mmCIF file of C-alpha atoms and ligand atoms in Angstrom:
data_model
loop_
_atom_site.group_PDB
_atom_site.id
_atom_site.type_symbol
_atom_site.label_atom_id
_atom_site.label_comp_id
_atom_site.label_asym_id
_atom_site.label_seq_id
_atom_site.Cartn_x
_atom_site.Cartn_y
_atom_site.Cartn_z
ATOM 1 C CA MET A 1 30.169 28.446 17.673
ATOM 2 C CA LYS A 2 27.166 30.675 17.639
ATOM 3 C CA TYR A 3 24.093 29.620 15.716
ATOM 4 C CA ILE A 4 20.880 31.164 14.498
ATOM 5 C CA GLN A 5 17.631 29.506 15.517
ATOM 6 C CA THR A 6 14.562 30.132 13.381
ATOM 7 C CA THR A 7 11.043 28.855 13.961
ATOM 8 C CA TYR A 8 8.373 28.306 11.317
ATOM 9 C CA PRO A 9 4.673 27.719 12.071
ATOM 10 C CA ILE A 10 3.306 24.753 10.130
ATOM 11 C CA GLN A 11 -0.187 24.153 11.461
ATOM 12 C CA HIS A 12 -2.389 25.996 13.929
ATOM 13 C CA LEU A 13 -4.464 23.599 16.047
ATOM 14 C CA PRO A 14 -8.058 24.218 17.168
ATOM 15 C CA ALA A 15 -7.202 24.680 20.855
ATOM 16 C CA GLY A 16 -4.640 27.361 20.054
ATOM 17 C CA ALA A 17 -1.314 25.522 19.960
ATOM 18 C CA THR A 18 0.815 25.482 16.814
ATOM 19 C CA HIS A 19 2.982 22.773 15.256
ATOM 20 C CA GLU A 20 6.311 24.390 14.425
ATOM 21 C CA VAL A 21 9.551 23.471 12.698
ATOM 22 C CA CYS A 22 12.843 24.732 14.165
ATOM 23 C CA ALA A 23 16.017 25.198 12.128
ATOM 24 C CA TYR A 24 19.531 25.770 13.526
ATOM 25 C CA THR A 25 22.129 27.371 11.250
ATOM 26 C CA PHE A 26 25.863 27.477 11.949
ATOM 27 C CA GLN A 27 27.863 29.800 9.699
ATOM 28 C CA GLY A 28 31.634 29.297 9.532
ATOM 29 C CA SER A 29 34.076 32.144 9.009
ATOM 30 C CA LEU A 30 35.594 30.489 5.929
ATOM 31 C CA GLU A 31 33.717 30.134 2.669
ATOM 32 C CA GLY A 32 32.712 26.607 1.811
ATOM 33 C CA PRO A 33 29.873 24.212 1.067
ATOM 34 C CA SER A 34 26.378 24.654 2.462
ATOM 35 C CA ILE A 35 24.947 21.558 4.100
ATOM 36 C CA TYR A 36 21.335 20.808 5.030
ATOM 37 C CA MET A 37 20.304 17.900 7.264
ATOM 38 C CA GLN A 38 16.927 16.906 8.670
ATOM 39 C CA ALA A 39 15.380 13.960 10.524
ATOM 40 C CA ASN A 40 12.049 12.500 11.656
ATOM 41 C CA LEU A 41 10.037 13.360 8.533
ATOM 42 C CA HIS A 42 8.275 10.042 9.168
ATOM 43 C CA GLY A 43 6.879 10.012 12.721
ATOM 44 C CA PRO A 44 8.258 6.677 14.017
ATOM 45 C CA GLU A 45 11.768 7.404 12.720
ATOM 46 C CA VAL A 46 13.084 9.125 15.829
ATOM 47 C CA PHE A 47 16.715 7.987 15.809
ATOM 48 C CA GLY A 48 17.921 10.744 13.463
ATOM 49 C CA THR A 49 16.648 13.486 15.775
ATOM 50 C CA ALA A 50 18.894 12.313 18.616
ATOM 51 C CA LEU A 51 21.736 12.030 16.116
ATOM 52 C CA LEU A 52 21.267 15.588 14.855
ATOM 53 C CA LEU A 53 20.983 16.930 18.422
ATOM 54 C CA GLU A 54 24.354 15.278 19.111
ATOM 55 C CA ILE A 55 25.779 17.051 16.054
ATOM 56 C CA ILE A 56 24.357 20.402 17.205
ATOM 57 C CA GLU A 57 25.984 19.861 20.612
ATOM 58 C CA HIS A 58 29.271 19.123 18.838
ATOM 59 C CA LEU A 59 29.027 22.247 16.669
ATOM 60 C CA LYS A 60 28.167 24.484 19.620
ATOM 61 C CA VAL A 61 31.584 23.844 21.159
ATOM 62 C CA ALA A 62 33.512 23.702 17.843
ATOM 63 C CA ASP A 63 35.831 26.647 17.032
ATOM 64 C CA ASP A 64 34.795 27.111 13.436
ATOM 65 C CA ILE A 65 33.556 25.288 10.346
ATOM 66 C CA VAL A 66 33.987 25.753 6.607
ATOM 67 C CA GLY A 67 30.820 27.017 4.937
ATOM 68 C CA SER A 68 27.458 26.626 6.620
ATOM 69 C CA ILE A 69 25.222 23.928 8.001
ATOM 70 C CA THR A 70 21.487 24.053 8.647
ATOM 71 C CA ILE A 71 19.940 21.357 10.827
ATOM 72 C CA VAL A 72 16.244 20.573 11.293
ATOM 73 C CA PRO A 73 16.143 17.853 13.989
ATOM 74 C CA VAL A 74 12.342 17.428 13.900
ATOM 75 C CA ALA A 75 11.185 17.835 10.321
ATOM 76 C CA ASN A 76 7.610 16.777 11.008
ATOM 77 C CA PRO A 77 6.012 17.702 14.358
ATOM 78 C CA MET A 78 2.649 16.291 13.211
ATOM 79 C CA GLY A 79 4.158 12.889 12.411
ATOM 80 C CA VAL A 80 5.967 12.421 15.706
ATOM 81 C CA SER A 81 2.821 13.407 17.629
ATOM 82 C CA SER A 82 0.712 10.650 16.010
ATOM 83 C CA VAL A 83 0.825 7.945 18.653
ATOM 84 C CA ALA A 84 -1.286 4.815 19.141
ATOM 85 C CA HIS A 85 -0.767 2.145 21.796
ATOM 86 C CA ASN A 86 2.953 2.491 22.550
ATOM 87 C CA ALA A 87 3.901 3.183 18.941
ATOM 88 C CA ILE A 88 4.341 6.266 16.792
ATOM 89 C CA VAL A 89 2.233 5.776 13.694
ATOM 90 C CA GLY A 90 2.891 8.996 11.762
ATOM 91 C CA ARG A 91 4.337 7.636 8.544
ATOM 92 C CA TRP A 92 1.199 8.986 6.872
ATOM 93 C CA ASN A 93 -0.914 12.011 7.601
ATOM 94 C CA GLN A 94 -3.545 10.380 9.828
ATOM 95 C CA THR A 95 -6.361 12.457 8.367
ATOM 96 C CA ASN A 96 -5.854 11.657 4.661
ATOM 97 C CA GLY A 97 -3.345 8.831 4.338
ATOM 98 C CA VAL A 98 -0.691 10.867 2.515
ATOM 99 C CA ASN A 99 2.848 9.562 3.019
ATOM 100 C CA TRP A 100 4.875 12.432 4.541
ATOM 101 C CA ASN A 101 7.805 11.691 2.253
ATOM 102 C CA ARG A 102 5.810 11.833 -1.006
ATOM 103 C CA ILE A 103 4.835 15.487 -0.771
ATOM 104 C CA PHE A 104 7.801 17.223 -2.404
ATOM 105 C CA PRO A 105 7.711 18.547 -5.989
ATOM 106 C CA LYS A 106 9.861 16.523 -8.327
ATOM 107 C CA HIS A 107 8.093 16.684 -11.688
ATOM 108 C CA VAL A 108 8.766 20.385 -12.169
ATOM 109 C CA GLU A 109 11.574 22.109 -14.031
ATOM 110 C CA TRP A 110 13.757 24.809 -12.547
ATOM 111 C CA LYS A 111 16.621 26.460 -14.436
ATOM 112 C CA ASN A 112 18.270 27.809 -11.300
ATOM 113 C CA HIS A 113 17.798 28.177 -7.554
ATOM 114 C CA GLN A 114 16.013 31.522 -7.966
ATOM 115 C CA GLU A 115 13.146 29.730 -9.709
ATOM 116 C CA GLU A 116 13.135 27.139 -6.932
ATOM 117 C CA VAL A 117 12.968 29.853 -4.240
ATOM 118 C CA LEU A 118 10.114 31.589 -6.047
ATOM 119 C CA TYR A 119 8.177 28.328 -6.447
ATOM 120 C CA PHE A 120 8.041 27.751 -2.675
ATOM 121 C CA LYS A 121 7.586 31.414 -1.823
ATOM 122 C CA GLU A 122 4.403 31.545 -3.903
ATOM 123 C CA ILE A 123 3.024 28.476 -2.120
ATOM 124 C CA LEU A 124 3.754 29.933 1.331
ATOM 125 C CA GLN A 125 1.989 33.193 0.457
ATOM 126 C CA LYS A 126 -1.312 31.390 -0.116
ATOM 127 C CA GLN A 127 -3.881 31.090 2.672
ATOM 128 C CA GLY A 128 -5.434 27.795 3.706
ATOM 129 C CA ILE A 129 -2.985 25.486 1.950
ATOM 130 C CA SER A 130 -2.854 21.857 3.061
ATOM 131 C CA VAL A 131 -0.533 20.901 5.891
ATOM 132 C CA GLN A 132 1.459 18.772 3.430
ATOM 133 C CA ASP A 133 2.041 21.719 1.098
ATOM 134 C CA LYS A 134 2.928 23.966 4.028
ATOM 135 C CA LEU A 135 5.407 21.468 5.443
ATOM 136 C CA ALA A 136 6.929 20.687 2.031
ATOM 137 C CA ALA A 137 7.333 24.351 1.079
ATOM 138 C CA THR A 138 8.778 25.255 4.502
ATOM 139 C CA LEU A 139 11.352 22.454 4.571
ATOM 140 C CA ARG A 140 12.296 22.978 0.925
ATOM 141 C CA SER A 141 12.681 26.740 1.470
ATOM 142 C CA LEU A 142 15.199 25.879 4.181
ATOM 143 C CA SER A 143 17.175 23.487 1.979
ATOM 144 C CA VAL A 144 17.142 25.590 -1.228
ATOM 145 C CA GLY A 145 20.586 26.136 -2.702
ATOM 146 C CA SER A 146 22.377 23.676 -0.399
ATOM 147 C CA ASP A 147 25.344 21.835 -1.863
ATOM 148 C CA TYR A 148 24.632 18.740 0.236
ATOM 149 C CA VAL A 149 21.307 17.447 1.546
ATOM 150 C CA ILE A 150 20.876 14.512 3.929
ATOM 151 C CA ASP A 151 17.380 13.359 4.883
ATOM 152 C CA ILE A 152 17.698 10.912 7.801
ATOM 153 C CA HIS A 153 15.172 8.067 8.041
ATOM 154 C CA CYS A 154 14.746 4.641 9.683
ATOM 155 C CA THR A 155 13.394 1.335 8.369
ATOM 156 C CA GLY A 156 11.862 -1.658 10.138
ATOM 157 C CA THR A 157 12.558 -2.888 13.656
ATOM 158 C CA HIS A 158 15.937 -4.255 12.591
ATOM 159 C CA ASN A 159 17.903 -2.377 9.969
ATOM 160 C CA LEU A 160 21.244 -2.537 8.184
ATOM 161 C CA PRO A 161 22.245 1.096 7.585
ATOM 162 C CA HIS A 162 21.748 1.910 3.904
ATOM 163 C CA LEU A 163 21.080 4.952 1.786
ATOM 164 C CA PHE A 164 19.271 5.976 -1.362
ATOM 165 C CA CYS A 165 20.832 8.294 -3.900
ATOM 166 C CA ARG A 166 21.384 8.808 -7.580
ATOM 167 C CA GLU A 167 24.035 6.453 -8.934
ATOM 168 C CA ASP A 168 26.457 9.269 -9.803
ATOM 169 C CA MET A 169 26.163 10.779 -6.300
ATOM 170 C CA SER A 170 26.964 7.574 -4.405
ATOM 171 C CA GLU A 171 30.655 8.474 -4.085
ATOM 172 C CA GLU A 172 29.779 11.677 -2.210
ATOM 173 C CA PHE A 173 28.238 9.760 0.696
ATOM 174 C CA VAL A 174 30.689 6.895 1.215
ATOM 175 C CA ALA A 175 31.982 8.423 4.472
ATOM 176 C CA LEU A 176 28.552 8.021 6.097
ATOM 177 C CA GLY A 177 29.552 4.403 6.525
ATOM 178 C CA ALA A 178 26.320 2.894 5.183
ATOM 179 C CA MET A 179 27.429 -0.457 3.801
ATOM 180 C CA VAL A 180 24.713 -0.513 1.155
ATOM 181 C CA HIS A 181 23.819 2.166 -1.386
ATOM 182 C CA LEU A 182 20.532 1.759 -3.232
ATOM 183 C CA VAL A 183 21.137 3.603 -6.467
ATOM 184 C CA SER A 184 18.732 4.443 -9.201
ATOM 185 C CA ASP A 185 18.601 6.941 -12.031
ATOM 186 C CA LYS A 186 15.194 5.726 -13.097
ATOM 187 C CA GLU A 187 12.284 8.123 -13.057
ATOM 188 C CA THR A 188 9.697 7.110 -10.501
ATOM 189 C CA ALA A 189 6.517 8.789 -9.343
ATOM 190 C CA GLU A 190 7.830 9.064 -5.794
ATOM 191 C CA GLU A 191 8.091 12.663 -4.702
ATOM 192 C CA THR A 192 10.614 12.292 -1.902
ATOM 193 C CA PHE A 193 12.498 15.093 -0.206
ATOM 194 C CA GLU A 194 15.808 13.861 -1.593
ATOM 195 C CA GLU A 195 14.634 13.554 -5.189
ATOM 196 C CA SER A 196 13.027 16.994 -5.245
ATOM 197 C CA HIS A 197 16.531 18.507 -4.938
ATOM 198 C CA VAL A 198 17.868 16.711 -7.969
ATOM 199 C CA TYR A 199 15.312 15.930 -10.678
ATOM 200 C CA PRO A 200 13.851 19.414 -11.309
ATOM 201 C CA PHE A 201 17.343 20.589 -12.374
ATOM 202 C CA ARG A 202 18.380 17.617 -14.503
ATOM 203 C CA ASN A 203 17.797 19.308 -17.881
ATOM 204 C CA HIS A 204 19.196 22.692 -16.945
ATOM 205 C CA MET A 205 22.122 22.469 -14.537
ATOM 206 C CA ALA A 206 25.573 20.927 -14.808
ATOM 207 C CA TYR A 207 26.162 17.941 -12.538
ATOM 208 C CA GLU A 208 28.538 19.973 -10.308
ATOM 209 C CA ASP A 209 25.812 22.521 -9.583
ATOM 210 C CA ILE A 210 23.015 20.060 -8.769
ATOM 211 C CA PRO A 211 22.700 19.484 -4.992
ATOM 212 C CA LYS A 212 24.127 16.173 -3.813
ATOM 213 C CA ALA A 213 21.269 14.555 -1.920
ATOM 214 C CA CYS A 214 20.649 11.263 -0.163
ATOM 215 C CA THR A 215 18.094 9.546 2.069
ATOM 216 C CA TRP A 216 20.032 7.811 4.845
ATOM 217 C CA GLU A 217 18.281 4.919 6.628
ATOM 218 C CA VAL A 218 20.267 4.935 9.856
ATOM 219 C CA SER A 219 18.458 2.603 12.231
ATOM 220 C CA GLY A 220 15.144 0.943 13.062
ATOM 221 C CA TYR A 221 11.840 2.531 14.097
ATOM 222 C CA GLY A 222 10.778 3.715 17.485
ATOM 223 C CA THR A 223 13.814 3.366 19.725
ATOM 224 C CA ILE A 224 17.259 4.943 20.022
ATOM 225 C CA ASP A 225 20.111 2.610 20.935
ATOM 226 C CA LYS A 226 22.979 4.328 22.766
ATOM 227 C CA LYS A 227 25.794 2.333 21.127
ATOM 228 C CA GLU A 228 24.319 2.721 17.655
ATOM 229 C CA LEU A 229 23.877 6.456 18.271
ATOM 230 C CA ALA A 230 27.581 6.835 19.135
ATOM 231 C CA GLU A 231 28.517 4.904 15.961
ATOM 232 C CA ARG A 232 26.327 6.993 13.664
ATOM 233 C CA LYS A 233 27.577 10.208 15.258
ATOM 234 C CA GLU A 234 31.147 9.220 14.496
ATOM 235 C CA GLN A 235 30.200 8.360 10.906
ATOM 236 C CA LEU A 236 28.321 11.610 10.347
ATOM 237 C CA LEU A 237 31.216 13.642 11.788
ATOM 238 C CA CYS A 238 33.596 11.713 9.518
ATOM 239 C CA TRP A 239 31.443 12.652 6.504
ATOM 240 C CA LEU A 240 31.295 16.294 7.615
ATOM 241 C CA GLU A 241 35.103 16.396 8.026
ATOM 242 C CA GLY A 242 35.401 15.067 4.477
ATOM 243 C CA VAL A 243 33.104 17.746 3.066
ATOM 244 C CA TRP A 244 35.027 20.383 5.007
ATOM 245 C CA GLY A 245 38.228 19.154 3.375
ATOM 246 C CA GLY A 246 39.701 17.050 6.154
ATOM 247 C CA ASN A 247 39.405 13.289 6.554
ATOM 248 C CA THR A 248 38.458 10.939 3.795
ATOM 249 C CA ALA A 249 36.683 7.658 4.325
ATOM 250 C CA ASP A 250 39.388 5.258 3.221
ATOM 251 C CA GLY A 251 38.594 1.617 3.520
ATOM 252 C CA VAL A 252 34.794 1.875 3.640
ATOM 253 C CA GLU A 253 33.438 -0.836 1.393
ATOM 254 C CA ILE A 254 30.152 -0.169 -0.333
ATOM 255 C CA LYS A 255 27.752 -2.640 -1.868
ATOM 256 C CA LYS A 256 25.551 -1.080 -4.539
ATOM 257 C CA PHE A 257 22.147 -2.437 -5.475
ATOM 258 C CA SER A 258 20.183 -1.055 -8.385
ATOM 259 C CA HIS A 259 17.054 -3.040 -7.476
ATOM 260 C CA PHE A 260 15.250 -2.866 -4.147
ATOM 261 C CA GLY A 261 11.808 -3.453 -2.752
ATOM 262 C CA ASN A 262 9.613 -5.247 -0.253
ATOM 263 C CA LEU A 263 9.822 -8.967 0.319
ATOM 264 C CA LYS A 264 6.182 -10.108 0.508
ATOM 265 C CA SER A 265 4.797 -12.805 2.764
ATOM 266 C CA GLU A 266 4.227 -15.861 0.587
ATOM 267 C CA ARG A 267 1.712 -17.355 2.955
ATOM 268 C CA ALA A 268 -0.334 -16.319 5.955
ATOM 269 C CA GLY A 269 0.815 -17.294 9.409
ATOM 270 C CA TYR A 270 3.130 -16.591 12.293
ATOM 271 C CA TYR A 271 6.669 -15.753 11.211
ATOM 272 C CA VAL A 272 9.981 -16.692 12.831
ATOM 273 C CA TRP A 273 13.108 -15.387 11.091
ATOM 274 C CA ASN A 274 15.886 -17.819 10.156
ATOM 275 C CA ALA A 275 18.014 -14.968 8.786
ATOM 276 C CA LYS A 276 19.058 -11.552 10.030
ATOM 277 C CA VAL A 277 19.565 -8.161 8.404
ATOM 278 C CA GLY A 278 22.815 -8.015 6.454
ATOM 279 C CA ASP A 279 22.517 -11.662 5.347
ATOM 280 C CA VAL A 280 22.722 -12.384 1.645
ATOM 281 C CA LEU A 281 20.013 -14.876 0.763
ATOM 282 C CA ALA A 282 20.989 -16.973 -2.231
ATOM 283 C CA LYS A 283 18.137 -18.420 -4.273
ATOM 284 C CA GLY A 284 16.875 -21.418 -2.312
ATOM 285 C CA ASP A 285 18.198 -20.297 1.103
ATOM 286 C CA THR A 286 15.740 -20.524 3.955
ATOM 287 C CA TYR A 287 14.877 -17.210 5.608
ATOM 288 C CA ALA A 288 11.792 -17.833 7.748
ATOM 289 C CA THR A 289 9.595 -20.500 9.308
ATOM 290 C CA VAL A 290 5.832 -19.918 9.223
ATOM 291 C CA TYR A 291 3.388 -21.471 11.718
ATOM 292 C CA ASP A 292 -0.078 -21.986 10.301
ATOM 293 C CA PRO A 293 -2.662 -22.190 13.128
ATOM 294 C CA HIS A 294 -5.349 -23.478 10.729
ATOM 295 C CA THR A 295 -3.551 -26.555 9.353
ATOM 296 C CA LEU A 296 -1.152 -26.935 12.314
ATOM 297 C CA GLN A 297 1.647 -27.154 9.717
ATOM 298 C CA LYS A 298 5.066 -25.506 9.879
ATOM 299 C CA HIS A 299 6.472 -24.197 6.577
ATOM 300 C CA VAL A 300 10.047 -23.252 5.741
ATOM 301 C CA LEU A 301 10.293 -20.323 3.322
ATOM 302 C CA ARG A 302 13.103 -20.142 0.773
ATOM 303 C CA ALA A 303 14.358 -17.174 -1.241
ATOM 304 C CA SER A 304 13.102 -17.252 -4.825
ATOM 305 C CA TYR A 305 15.834 -14.837 -5.931
ATOM 306 C CA THR A 306 19.213 -13.794 -4.561
ATOM 307 C CA CYS A 307 18.987 -10.669 -2.428
ATOM 308 C CA MET A 308 20.341 -9.004 0.704
ATOM 309 C CA LEU A 309 18.101 -8.606 3.728
ATOM 310 C CA LEU A 310 18.291 -4.898 4.641
ATOM 311 C CA SER A 311 15.445 -4.406 7.129
ATOM 312 C CA THR A 312 12.825 -6.587 8.781
ATOM 313 C CA TYR A 313 9.498 -5.020 9.705
ATOM 314 C CA GLY A 314 8.925 -6.779 13.006
ATOM 315 C CA ILE A 315 5.373 -7.991 12.396
ATOM 316 C CA GLY A 316 5.111 -11.537 13.723
ATOM 317 C CA ALA A 317 1.750 -12.470 12.199
ATOM 318 C CA LEU A 318 1.081 -11.745 8.555
ATOM 319 C CA SER A 319 -1.623 -12.228 5.977
ATOM 320 C CA GLU A 320 -0.636 -13.432 2.523
ATOM 321 C CA GLY A 321 1.069 -10.843 0.319
ATOM 322 C CA GLU A 322 1.972 -8.343 3.019
ATOM 323 C CA ASP A 323 5.298 -6.539 3.411
ATOM 324 C CA LEU A 324 7.703 -8.614 5.434
ATOM 325 C CA ALA A 325 11.127 -7.079 4.850
ATOM 326 C CA TRP A 326 13.101 -4.647 2.703
ATOM 327 C CA VAL A 327 15.657 -6.217 0.353
ATOM 328 C CA GLY A 328 18.158 -5.146 -2.323
ATOM 329 C CA TRP A 329 19.565 -7.057 -5.304
ATOM 330 C CA ASN A 330 21.226 -6.650 -8.696
HETATM 331 ZN ZN1 LIG B 1 11.168 7.247 6.454
#
């Protein structure tokens, strides 16, 4: 299939180079849903880019598709360029600390997609806007009016694939094969890419017309495992086939959690895990051993509530009250 490649400047740099975002659009000959997918909005979350490049390769040799699909493999060139000592650190804008996935308008009201288009167009016409506003308006201009939106992310150094979406949209994403769906209809202050497709329309559009959007946490930070990449590719193609009217994802079992958050370190020290991602920790189960170099004591930590371990952050030495892992529960 042929595709259209478009390039958007995001930020001009002092020495003359420019950070750009590239979008690839495949248009099928048959009418059908429009799909938008992006990856690497957070700098260290590189796995999704390889995954989307695999999908582009697949589409290039495909005969045809139903509807259209727009893919942005590198959603944030600034983020992926922020590197410090063998690690990509661009979860936040390094100059002001803004989280790159809290920059999208959510607390606005649009009656239709025309109002949404206009909103971003006006931002992009202004001179000297912040790099966050430029990136947000560019990416959202590309995803406007899509029927399906998937924002691909990664969590921790070890991760059980999971996704975030509105409770009533969970069914739409079963074929992605994420065993856990973190669902919430609660209003939060978080202005994520996914949520900015849904909430501005909630008072004005019928459910069928609101874009179906999710944030898919596919893997861990930093590295791209070949076997895992092949698995995710198969899952994403399975989901695409379903949207195009082919396969359905029979037999995929989903666990839904309506509560989720960070497990905090109860005490300072050096952490060894006694559990792995995907484990359900019942209240009282041990999950880590902590070595305290000050008292020379070893402490066994036990879960104070029942939860599932979804991602571990891979920091071996922690102060008290720091983020240790990502967990879900009901
Ligand atoms: Zn992320």
